[in-house]
Coordinates of C-alpha atoms and ligand atoms in Angstrom, one line a residue:
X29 CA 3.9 -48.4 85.8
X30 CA 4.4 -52.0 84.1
X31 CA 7.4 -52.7 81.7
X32 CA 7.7 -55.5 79.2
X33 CA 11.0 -56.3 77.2
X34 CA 11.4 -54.2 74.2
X35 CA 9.5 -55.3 70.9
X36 CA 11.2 -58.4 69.3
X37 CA 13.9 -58.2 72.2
X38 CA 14.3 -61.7 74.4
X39 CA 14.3 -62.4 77.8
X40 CA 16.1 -65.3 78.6
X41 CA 14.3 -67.2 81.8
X42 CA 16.5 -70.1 82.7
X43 CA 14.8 -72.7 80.6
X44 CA 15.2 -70.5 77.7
X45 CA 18.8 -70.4 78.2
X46 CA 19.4 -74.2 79.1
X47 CA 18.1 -74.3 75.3
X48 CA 20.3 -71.2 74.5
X49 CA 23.6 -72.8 76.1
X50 CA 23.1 -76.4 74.6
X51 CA 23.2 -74.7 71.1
X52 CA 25.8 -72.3 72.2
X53 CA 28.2 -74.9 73.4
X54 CA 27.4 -77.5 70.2
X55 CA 28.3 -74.8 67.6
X56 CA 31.3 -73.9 69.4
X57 CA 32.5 -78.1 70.2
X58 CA 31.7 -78.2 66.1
X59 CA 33.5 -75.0 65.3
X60 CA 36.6 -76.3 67.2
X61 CA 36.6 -80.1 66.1
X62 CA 36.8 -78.6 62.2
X63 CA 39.5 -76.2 63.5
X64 CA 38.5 -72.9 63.0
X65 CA 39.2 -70.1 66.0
X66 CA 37.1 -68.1 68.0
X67 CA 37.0 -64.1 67.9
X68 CA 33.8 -61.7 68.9
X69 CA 33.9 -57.8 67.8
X70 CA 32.3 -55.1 69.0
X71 CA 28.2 -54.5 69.3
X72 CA 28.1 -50.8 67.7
X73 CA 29.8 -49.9 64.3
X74 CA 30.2 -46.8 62.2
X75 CA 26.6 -47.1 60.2
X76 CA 29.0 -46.9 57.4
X77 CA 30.3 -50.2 57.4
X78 CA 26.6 -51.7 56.5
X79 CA 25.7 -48.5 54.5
X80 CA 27.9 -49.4 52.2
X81 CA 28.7 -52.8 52.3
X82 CA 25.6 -55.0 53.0
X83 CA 22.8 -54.2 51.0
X84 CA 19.6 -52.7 51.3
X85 CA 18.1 -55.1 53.0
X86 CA 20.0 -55.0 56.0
X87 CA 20.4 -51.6 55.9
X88 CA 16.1 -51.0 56.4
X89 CA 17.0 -53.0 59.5
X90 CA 19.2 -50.9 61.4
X91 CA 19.3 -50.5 65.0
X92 CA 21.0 -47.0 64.4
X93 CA 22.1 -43.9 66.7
X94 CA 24.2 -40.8 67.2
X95 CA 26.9 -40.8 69.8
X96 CA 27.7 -37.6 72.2
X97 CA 30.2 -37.2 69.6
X98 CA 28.0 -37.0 66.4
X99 CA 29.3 -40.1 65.0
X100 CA 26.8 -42.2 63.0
X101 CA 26.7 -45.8 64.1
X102 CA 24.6 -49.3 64.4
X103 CA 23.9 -51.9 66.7
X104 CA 26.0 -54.8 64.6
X105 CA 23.3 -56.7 62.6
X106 CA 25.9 -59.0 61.1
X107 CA 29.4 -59.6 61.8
X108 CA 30.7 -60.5 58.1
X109 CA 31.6 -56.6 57.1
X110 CA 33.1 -56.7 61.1
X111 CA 35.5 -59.7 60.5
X112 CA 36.8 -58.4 56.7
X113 CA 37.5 -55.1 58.7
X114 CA 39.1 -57.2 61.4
X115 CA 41.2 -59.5 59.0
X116 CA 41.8 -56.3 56.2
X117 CA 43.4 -54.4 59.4
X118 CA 45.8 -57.7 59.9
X119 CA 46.1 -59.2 56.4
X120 CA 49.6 -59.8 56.0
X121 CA 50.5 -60.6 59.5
X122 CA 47.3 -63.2 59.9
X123 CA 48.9 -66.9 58.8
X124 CA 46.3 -67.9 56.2
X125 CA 43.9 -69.9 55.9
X126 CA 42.2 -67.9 58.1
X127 CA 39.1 -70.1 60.0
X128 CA 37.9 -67.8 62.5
X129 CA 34.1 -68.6 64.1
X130 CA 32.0 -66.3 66.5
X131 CA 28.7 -66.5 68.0
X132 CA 27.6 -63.3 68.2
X133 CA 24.5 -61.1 69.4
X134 CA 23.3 -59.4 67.0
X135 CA 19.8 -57.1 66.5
X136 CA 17.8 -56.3 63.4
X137 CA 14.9 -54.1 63.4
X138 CA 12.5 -56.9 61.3
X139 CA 9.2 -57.6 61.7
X140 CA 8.9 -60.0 64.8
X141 CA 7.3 -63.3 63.0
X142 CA 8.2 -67.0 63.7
X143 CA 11.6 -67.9 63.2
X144 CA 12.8 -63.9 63.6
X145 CA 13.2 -61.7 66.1
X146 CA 15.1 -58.2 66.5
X147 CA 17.6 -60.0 68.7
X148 CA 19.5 -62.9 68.0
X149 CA 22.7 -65.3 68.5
X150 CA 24.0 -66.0 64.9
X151 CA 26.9 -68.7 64.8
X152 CA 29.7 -67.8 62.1
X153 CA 32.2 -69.6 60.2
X154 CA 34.2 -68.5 57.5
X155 CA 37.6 -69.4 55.7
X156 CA 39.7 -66.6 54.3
X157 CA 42.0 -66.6 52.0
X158 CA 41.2 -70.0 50.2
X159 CA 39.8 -69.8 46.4
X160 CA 39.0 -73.0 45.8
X161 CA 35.7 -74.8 46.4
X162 CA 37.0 -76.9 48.6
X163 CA 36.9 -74.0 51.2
X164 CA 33.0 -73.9 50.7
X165 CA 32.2 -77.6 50.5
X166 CA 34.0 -77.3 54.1
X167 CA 32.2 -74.3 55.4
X168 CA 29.1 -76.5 54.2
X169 CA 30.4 -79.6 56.2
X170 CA 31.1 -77.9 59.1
X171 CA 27.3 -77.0 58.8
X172 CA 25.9 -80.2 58.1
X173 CA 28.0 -81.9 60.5
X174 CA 26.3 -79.7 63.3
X175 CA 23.0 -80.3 62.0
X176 CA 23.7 -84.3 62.5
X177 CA 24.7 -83.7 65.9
X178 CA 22.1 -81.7 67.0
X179 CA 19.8 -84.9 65.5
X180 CA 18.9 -83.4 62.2
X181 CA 18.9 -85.9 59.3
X182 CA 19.2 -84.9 55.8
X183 CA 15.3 -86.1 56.1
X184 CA 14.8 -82.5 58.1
X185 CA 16.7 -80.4 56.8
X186 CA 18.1 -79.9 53.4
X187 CA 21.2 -77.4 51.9
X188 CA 20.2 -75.7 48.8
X189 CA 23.2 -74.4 46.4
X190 CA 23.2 -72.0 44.0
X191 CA 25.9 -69.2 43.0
X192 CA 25.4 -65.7 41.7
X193 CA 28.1 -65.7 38.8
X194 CA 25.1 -68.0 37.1
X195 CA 21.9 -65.7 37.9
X196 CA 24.7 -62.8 36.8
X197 CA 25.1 -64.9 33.4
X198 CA 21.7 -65.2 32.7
X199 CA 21.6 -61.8 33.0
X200 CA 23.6 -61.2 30.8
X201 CA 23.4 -63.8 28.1
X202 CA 19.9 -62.1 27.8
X203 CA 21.1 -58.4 27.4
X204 CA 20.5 -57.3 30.9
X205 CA 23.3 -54.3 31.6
X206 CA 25.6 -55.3 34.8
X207 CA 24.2 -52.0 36.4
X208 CA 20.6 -53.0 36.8
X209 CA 21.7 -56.9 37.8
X210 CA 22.4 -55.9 41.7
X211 CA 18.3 -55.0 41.1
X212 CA 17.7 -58.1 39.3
X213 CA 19.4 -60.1 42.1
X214 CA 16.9 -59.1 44.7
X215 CA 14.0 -59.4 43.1
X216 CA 14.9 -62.8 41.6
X217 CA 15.7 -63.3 45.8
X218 CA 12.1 -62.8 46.9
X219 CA 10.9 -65.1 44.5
X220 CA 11.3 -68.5 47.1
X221 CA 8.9 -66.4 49.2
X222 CA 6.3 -64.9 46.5
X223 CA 3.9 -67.0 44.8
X224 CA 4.9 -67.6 41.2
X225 CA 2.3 -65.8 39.2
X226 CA 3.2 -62.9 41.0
X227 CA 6.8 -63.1 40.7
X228 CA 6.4 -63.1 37.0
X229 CA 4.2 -60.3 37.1
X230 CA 6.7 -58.1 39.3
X231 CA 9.2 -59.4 37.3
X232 CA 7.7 -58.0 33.7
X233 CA 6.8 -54.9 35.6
X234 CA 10.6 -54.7 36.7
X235 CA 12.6 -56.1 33.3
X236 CA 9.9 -57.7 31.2
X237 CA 11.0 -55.6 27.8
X238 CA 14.8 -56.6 28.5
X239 CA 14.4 -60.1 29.9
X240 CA 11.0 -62.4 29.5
X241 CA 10.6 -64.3 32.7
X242 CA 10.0 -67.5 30.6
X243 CA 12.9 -69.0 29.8
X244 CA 14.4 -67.6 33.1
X245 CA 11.6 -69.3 35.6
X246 CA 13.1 -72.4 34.0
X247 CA 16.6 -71.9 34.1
X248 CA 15.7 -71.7 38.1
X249 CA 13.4 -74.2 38.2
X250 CA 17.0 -76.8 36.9
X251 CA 17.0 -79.6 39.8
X252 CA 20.4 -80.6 38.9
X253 CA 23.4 -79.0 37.1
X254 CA 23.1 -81.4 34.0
X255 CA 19.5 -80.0 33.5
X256 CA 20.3 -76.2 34.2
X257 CA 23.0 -76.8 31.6
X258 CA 20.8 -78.5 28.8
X259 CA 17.8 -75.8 29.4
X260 CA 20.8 -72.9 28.9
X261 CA 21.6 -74.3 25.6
X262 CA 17.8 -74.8 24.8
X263 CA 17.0 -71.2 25.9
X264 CA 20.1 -70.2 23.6
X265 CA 22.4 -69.2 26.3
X266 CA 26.3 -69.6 25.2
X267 CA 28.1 -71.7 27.3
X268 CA 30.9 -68.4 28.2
X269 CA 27.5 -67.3 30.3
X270 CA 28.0 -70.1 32.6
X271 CA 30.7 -72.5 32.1
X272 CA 33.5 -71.1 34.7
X273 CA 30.4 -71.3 38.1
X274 CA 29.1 -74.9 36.7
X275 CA 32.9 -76.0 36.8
X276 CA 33.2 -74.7 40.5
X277 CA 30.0 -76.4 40.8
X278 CA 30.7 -79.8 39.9
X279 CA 34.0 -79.6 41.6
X280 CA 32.1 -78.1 45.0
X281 CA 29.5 -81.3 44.6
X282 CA 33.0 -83.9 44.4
X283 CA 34.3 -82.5 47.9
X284 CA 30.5 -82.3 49.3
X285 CA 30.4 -86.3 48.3
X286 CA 33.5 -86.8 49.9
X287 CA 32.9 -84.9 53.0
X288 CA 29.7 -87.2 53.4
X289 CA 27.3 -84.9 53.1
X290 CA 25.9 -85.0 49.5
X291 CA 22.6 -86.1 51.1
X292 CA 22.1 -82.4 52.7
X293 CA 22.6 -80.8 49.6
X294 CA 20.7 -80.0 46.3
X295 CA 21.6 -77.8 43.2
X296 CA 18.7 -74.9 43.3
X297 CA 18.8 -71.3 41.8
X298 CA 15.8 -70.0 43.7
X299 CA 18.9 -69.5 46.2
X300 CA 20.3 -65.8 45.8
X301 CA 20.4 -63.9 48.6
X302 CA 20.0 -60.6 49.9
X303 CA 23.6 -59.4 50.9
X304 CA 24.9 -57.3 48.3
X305 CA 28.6 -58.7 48.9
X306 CA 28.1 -62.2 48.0
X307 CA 30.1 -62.7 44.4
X308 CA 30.2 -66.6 43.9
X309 CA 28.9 -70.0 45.4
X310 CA 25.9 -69.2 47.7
X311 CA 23.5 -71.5 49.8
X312 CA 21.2 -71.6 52.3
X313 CA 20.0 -74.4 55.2
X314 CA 16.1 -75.0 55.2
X315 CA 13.9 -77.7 57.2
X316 CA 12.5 -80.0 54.1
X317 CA 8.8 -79.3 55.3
X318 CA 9.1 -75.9 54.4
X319 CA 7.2 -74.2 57.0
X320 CA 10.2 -71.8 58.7
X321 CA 13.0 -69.5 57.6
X322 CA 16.0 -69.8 56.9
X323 CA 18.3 -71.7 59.2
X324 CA 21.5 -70.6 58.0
X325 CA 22.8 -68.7 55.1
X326 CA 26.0 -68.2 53.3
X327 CA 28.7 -67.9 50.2
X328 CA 31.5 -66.5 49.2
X329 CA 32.5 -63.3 49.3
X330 CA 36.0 -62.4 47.4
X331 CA 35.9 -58.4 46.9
X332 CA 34.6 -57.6 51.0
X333 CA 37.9 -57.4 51.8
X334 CA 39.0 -55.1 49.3
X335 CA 35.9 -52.9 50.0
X336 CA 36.4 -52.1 53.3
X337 CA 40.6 -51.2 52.3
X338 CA 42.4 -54.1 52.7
X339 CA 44.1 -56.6 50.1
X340 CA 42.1 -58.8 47.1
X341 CA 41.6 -62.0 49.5
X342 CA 38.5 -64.8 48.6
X343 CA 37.0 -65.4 51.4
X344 CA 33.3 -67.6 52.3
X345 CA 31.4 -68.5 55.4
X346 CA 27.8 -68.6 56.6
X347 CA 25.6 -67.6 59.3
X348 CA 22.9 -69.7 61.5
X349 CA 20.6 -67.8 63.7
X350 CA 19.2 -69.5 67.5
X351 CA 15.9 -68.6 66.6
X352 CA 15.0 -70.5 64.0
X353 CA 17.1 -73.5 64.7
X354 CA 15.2 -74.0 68.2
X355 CA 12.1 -73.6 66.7
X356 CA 12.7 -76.4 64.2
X357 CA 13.8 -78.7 66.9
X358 CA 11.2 -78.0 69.2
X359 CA 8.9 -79.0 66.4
X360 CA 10.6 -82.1 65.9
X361 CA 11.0 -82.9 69.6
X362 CA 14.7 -83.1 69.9
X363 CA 15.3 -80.3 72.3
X364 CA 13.0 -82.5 75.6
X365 CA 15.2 -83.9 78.3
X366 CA 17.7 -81.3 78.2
X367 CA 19.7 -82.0 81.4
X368 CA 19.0 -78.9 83.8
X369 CA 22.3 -79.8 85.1
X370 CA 21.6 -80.8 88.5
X371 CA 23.1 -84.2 89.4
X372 CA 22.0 -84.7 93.2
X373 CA 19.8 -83.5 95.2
X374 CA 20.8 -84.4 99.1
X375 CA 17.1 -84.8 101.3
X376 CA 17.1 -85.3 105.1
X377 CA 14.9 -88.1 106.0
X378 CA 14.1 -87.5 109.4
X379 CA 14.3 -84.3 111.8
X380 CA 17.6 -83.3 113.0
X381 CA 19.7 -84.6 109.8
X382 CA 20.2 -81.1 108.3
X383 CA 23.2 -80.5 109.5
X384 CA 24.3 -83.9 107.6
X385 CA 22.5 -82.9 104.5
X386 CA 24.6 -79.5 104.6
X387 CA 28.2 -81.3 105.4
X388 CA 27.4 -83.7 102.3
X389 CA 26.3 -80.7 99.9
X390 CA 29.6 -78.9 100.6
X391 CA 31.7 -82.3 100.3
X392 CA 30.1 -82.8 96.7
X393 CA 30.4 -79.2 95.3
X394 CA 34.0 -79.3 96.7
X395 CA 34.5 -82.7 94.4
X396 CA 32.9 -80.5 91.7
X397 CA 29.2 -82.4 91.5
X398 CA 26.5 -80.3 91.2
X399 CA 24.1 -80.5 94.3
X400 CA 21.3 -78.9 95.8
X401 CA 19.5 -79.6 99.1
X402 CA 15.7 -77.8 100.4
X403 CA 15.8 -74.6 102.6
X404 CA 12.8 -76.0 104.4
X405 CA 12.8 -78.8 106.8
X406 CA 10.0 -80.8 105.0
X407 CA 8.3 -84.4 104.5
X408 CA 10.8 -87.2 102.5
X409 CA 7.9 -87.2 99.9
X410 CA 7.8 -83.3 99.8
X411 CA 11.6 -82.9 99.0
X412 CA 11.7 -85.9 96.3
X413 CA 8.8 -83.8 94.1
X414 CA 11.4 -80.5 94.7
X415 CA 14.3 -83.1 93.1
X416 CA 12.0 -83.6 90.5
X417 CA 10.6 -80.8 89.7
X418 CA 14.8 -79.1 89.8
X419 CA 15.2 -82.1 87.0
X420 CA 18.3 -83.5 89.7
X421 CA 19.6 -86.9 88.0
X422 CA 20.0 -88.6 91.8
X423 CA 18.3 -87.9 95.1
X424 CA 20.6 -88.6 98.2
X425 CA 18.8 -89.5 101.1
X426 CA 20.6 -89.2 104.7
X427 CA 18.6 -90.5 107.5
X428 CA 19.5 -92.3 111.0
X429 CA 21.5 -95.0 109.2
X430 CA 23.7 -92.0 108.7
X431 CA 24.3 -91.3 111.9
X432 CA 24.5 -95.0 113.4
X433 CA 26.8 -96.5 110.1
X434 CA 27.6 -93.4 107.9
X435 CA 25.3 -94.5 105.2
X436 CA 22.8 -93.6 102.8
X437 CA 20.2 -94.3 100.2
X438 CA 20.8 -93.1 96.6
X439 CA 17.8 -93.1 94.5
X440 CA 18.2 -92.8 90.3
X441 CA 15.2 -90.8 89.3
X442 CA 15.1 -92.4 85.9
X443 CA 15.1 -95.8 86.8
X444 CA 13.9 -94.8 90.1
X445 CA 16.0 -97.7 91.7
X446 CA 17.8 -97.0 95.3
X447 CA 20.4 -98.1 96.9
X448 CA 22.8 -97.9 99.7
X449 CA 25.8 -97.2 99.7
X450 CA 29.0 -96.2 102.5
X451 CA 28.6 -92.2 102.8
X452 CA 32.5 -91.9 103.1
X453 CA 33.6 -93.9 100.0
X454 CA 30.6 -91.6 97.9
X455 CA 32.4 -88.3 99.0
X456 CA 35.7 -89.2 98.8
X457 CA 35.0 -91.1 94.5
X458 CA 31.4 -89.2 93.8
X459 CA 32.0 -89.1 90.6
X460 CA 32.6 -93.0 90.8
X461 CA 29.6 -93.4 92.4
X462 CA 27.3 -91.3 90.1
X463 CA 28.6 -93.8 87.4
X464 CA 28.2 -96.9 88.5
X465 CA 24.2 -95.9 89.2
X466 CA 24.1 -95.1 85.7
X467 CA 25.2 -91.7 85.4
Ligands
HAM511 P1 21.7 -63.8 56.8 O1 21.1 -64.6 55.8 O2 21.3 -62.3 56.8 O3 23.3 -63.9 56.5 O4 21.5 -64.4 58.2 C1 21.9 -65.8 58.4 C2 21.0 -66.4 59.4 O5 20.9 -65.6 60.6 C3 19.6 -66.6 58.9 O6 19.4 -67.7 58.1 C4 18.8 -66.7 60.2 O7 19.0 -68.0 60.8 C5 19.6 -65.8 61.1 N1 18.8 -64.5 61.2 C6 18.9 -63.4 60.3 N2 18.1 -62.5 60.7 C7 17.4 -62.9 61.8 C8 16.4 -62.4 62.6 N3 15.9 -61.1 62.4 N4 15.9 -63.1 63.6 C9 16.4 -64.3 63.9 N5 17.4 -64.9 63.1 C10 17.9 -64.2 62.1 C11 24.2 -63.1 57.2 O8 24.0 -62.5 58.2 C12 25.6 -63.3 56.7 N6 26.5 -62.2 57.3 C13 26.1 -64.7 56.9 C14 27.5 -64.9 56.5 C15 28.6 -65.2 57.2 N7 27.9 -64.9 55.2 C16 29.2 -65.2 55.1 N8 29.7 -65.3 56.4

């Protein structure tokens, strides 16, 4: 009998987790550098927790399953409901702000397609207990600023803004009840990934007697917060529908200019969102050309906490999935030449050397350098291929010279220039060495 992984479940060969580590380790050197602290949470929930809390969305996408014990629970297929259970069951001895990040695993039963599978890492950052914008132009900082490093420009990828207290006005200015908004919301969510005839159609199917699509398609098709505002007041909205969010607004776009990162960002109400909990600001990371998923998602939060029993406390954050972020660079050729990691790889030139080759090996791992030697006693020519194909950064060859003067050849694969140099000195400063041949 053959087995393959589970449907939309990953197997991680090493190259797919060299890729997997290099994002793993950027996220967390960017989560620390903004200061926010690390915490993880466990993989199964009560089902509860999303039943309630997330929206129907996520909740079609459970991983779920009865313990011995009867009890109803998931596999976690977000950690945000987690961490306001986490931070309600600590709120008043927690020192706030509270910037915690995690990097979790996390599975969703979706329809394997590109950019999404049913297992995935999904990097978190959130601020608690912070009202002001200033906690989301961060949380959208400490987004961009990854992006940068990992050699996105604001030419690949672009941060669209929006916030729900404005679709919620809309609403509302129009006649729509609060009770049949939640619905509203997540049709008016699909609508980035239906064409727009058919939005409009669903849409007059849905609420066409209480609210004509009209004048909403082009509240959300505003580019800037000056235009969303003049088409309001031509549509006949009054400006107590929308004046407190395009306040917050304005004041979020002033700390996104002086963070640096106005460039990544643009004002767009398509943005919405499927989580139920989501109450204010709300944004999303996309590559400009438009061909993948969501990279990231996010927004504020303020009543989560309170829904799962602790204290009122605003709170905001987003989420960025592995998948489709390696996808995107992939396409845009930024993940080639990871380094595998390997620095040398020792090679006997002649018969009778192994011993050397093994004595070196051990003197470099002791000193902490990564190094690798061939179980087979083969040809020079056969053993440089092996240090190539490994990806080693340096190939060490020990031949006679070795045993006559205690020296021998070091050979930069890059450049592929080689030189000698006195065995002793290289073990006892390697890392000295490995430098001054262009490490
Ligand atoms: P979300 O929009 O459901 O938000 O997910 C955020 C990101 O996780 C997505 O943009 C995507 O990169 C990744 N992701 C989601 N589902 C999949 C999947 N099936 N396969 C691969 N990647 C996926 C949340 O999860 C919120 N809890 C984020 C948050 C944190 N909001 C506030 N704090």
């Amino acid at each position: 009998m053959k087995f393959q992984a589970v449907k939309g479940m990953r197997d991680f060969y090493p190259e797919d987790m060299a890729v997997l580590n290099w994002i793993l380790s950027g996220w967390r050197r960017v989560s620390l550098r903004h200061g926010f602290q690390e915490f993880d949470s466990p993989i199964l929930e009560y089902l509860d927790l999303y039943t309630l809390k997330s929206g129907e969305g996520i909740v079609s996408e459970l991983f779920h399953l009865t313990d011995r014990g009867g009890r109803d629970l998931a596999i976690r297929p977000e950690v945000t409901p987690t961490l306001a259970r986490m931070v309600a069951a600590r709120a008043n001895a927690l020192p706030r702000p509270i910037k915690w990040f995690c990097m979790p695993r996390l599975c969703r039963a979706e329809k394997p397609q590109r950019g999404r599978g049913r297992e995935f890492f999904q990097w978190n950052i959130d601020i608690i207990g912070v009202d002001d914008p200033v906690a989301d132009a961060e949380c959208i900082f400490v987004a961009a600023d990854y992006l940068r490093e990992a050699g996105l420009t604001a030419r690949d990828v672009v941060i669209p803004i929006s916030d729900r207290r404005l679709h919620k006005g809309i609403l509302r200015g129009f006649g729509l009840g609060d009770d049949r908004h939640e619905k509203a919301l997540a049709l008016l969510d699909k609508a980035e990934n239906v064409d727009p005839g058919r939005m409009h159609q669903m849409w007059d199917e849905a609420f066409g007697a209480a609210v004509p699509f009209a004048p909403l398609g082009r509240l959300l098709a505003a580019e800037s917060i000056d235009e969303f505002v003049a088409i309001a007041s031509q549509v006949g909205l009054t400006p107590d529908s929308f004046e407190g969010p395009v306040a917050d607004l304005r004041q979020l776009w002033s700390y996104l200019d002086q963070f640096g990162i106005a460039d990544y960002c643009r004002f767009d109400l398509h943005v919405v969102r499927g989580l139920a909990y989501y109450t204010g600001i709300v944004f999303e990371i996309h590559d400009r050309r438009g061909q993948l998923r969501a990279i990231a998602g996010g927004g504020r939060y303020d009543n989560l906490l309170q829904l799962v029993g602790g204290p009122a406390i605003a709170a905001v954050g987003f989420g960025m999935g592995d998948i489709v972020l390696a996808e995107l660079l992939k396409d845009l050729g930024r993940l080639q030449g990871l380094s595998t990691g390997l620095d040398v790889y020792v090679v006997d030139a002649e018969d009778g050397l192994f011993a050397d080759v093994l004595k070196i090996v051990a003197a470099l791992r002791r000193a902490g350098v990564v190094a690798e030697f061939s179980y087979k006693r083969q040809s020079l020519g056969k053993q440089i291929k092996s240090a190539s194909q490994r990806g080693a950064r340096f190939v060490l060859i020990v031949g006679q010279k070795h045993r006559q003067q205690r020296v021998v050849d070091i050979k930069d694969m890059q450049s592929g220039q080689q030189r000698e140099v006195p065995a002793d000195d290289l073990l006892a400063r390697p890392q000295e060495f490995l430098v001054a041949a262009g490490v």
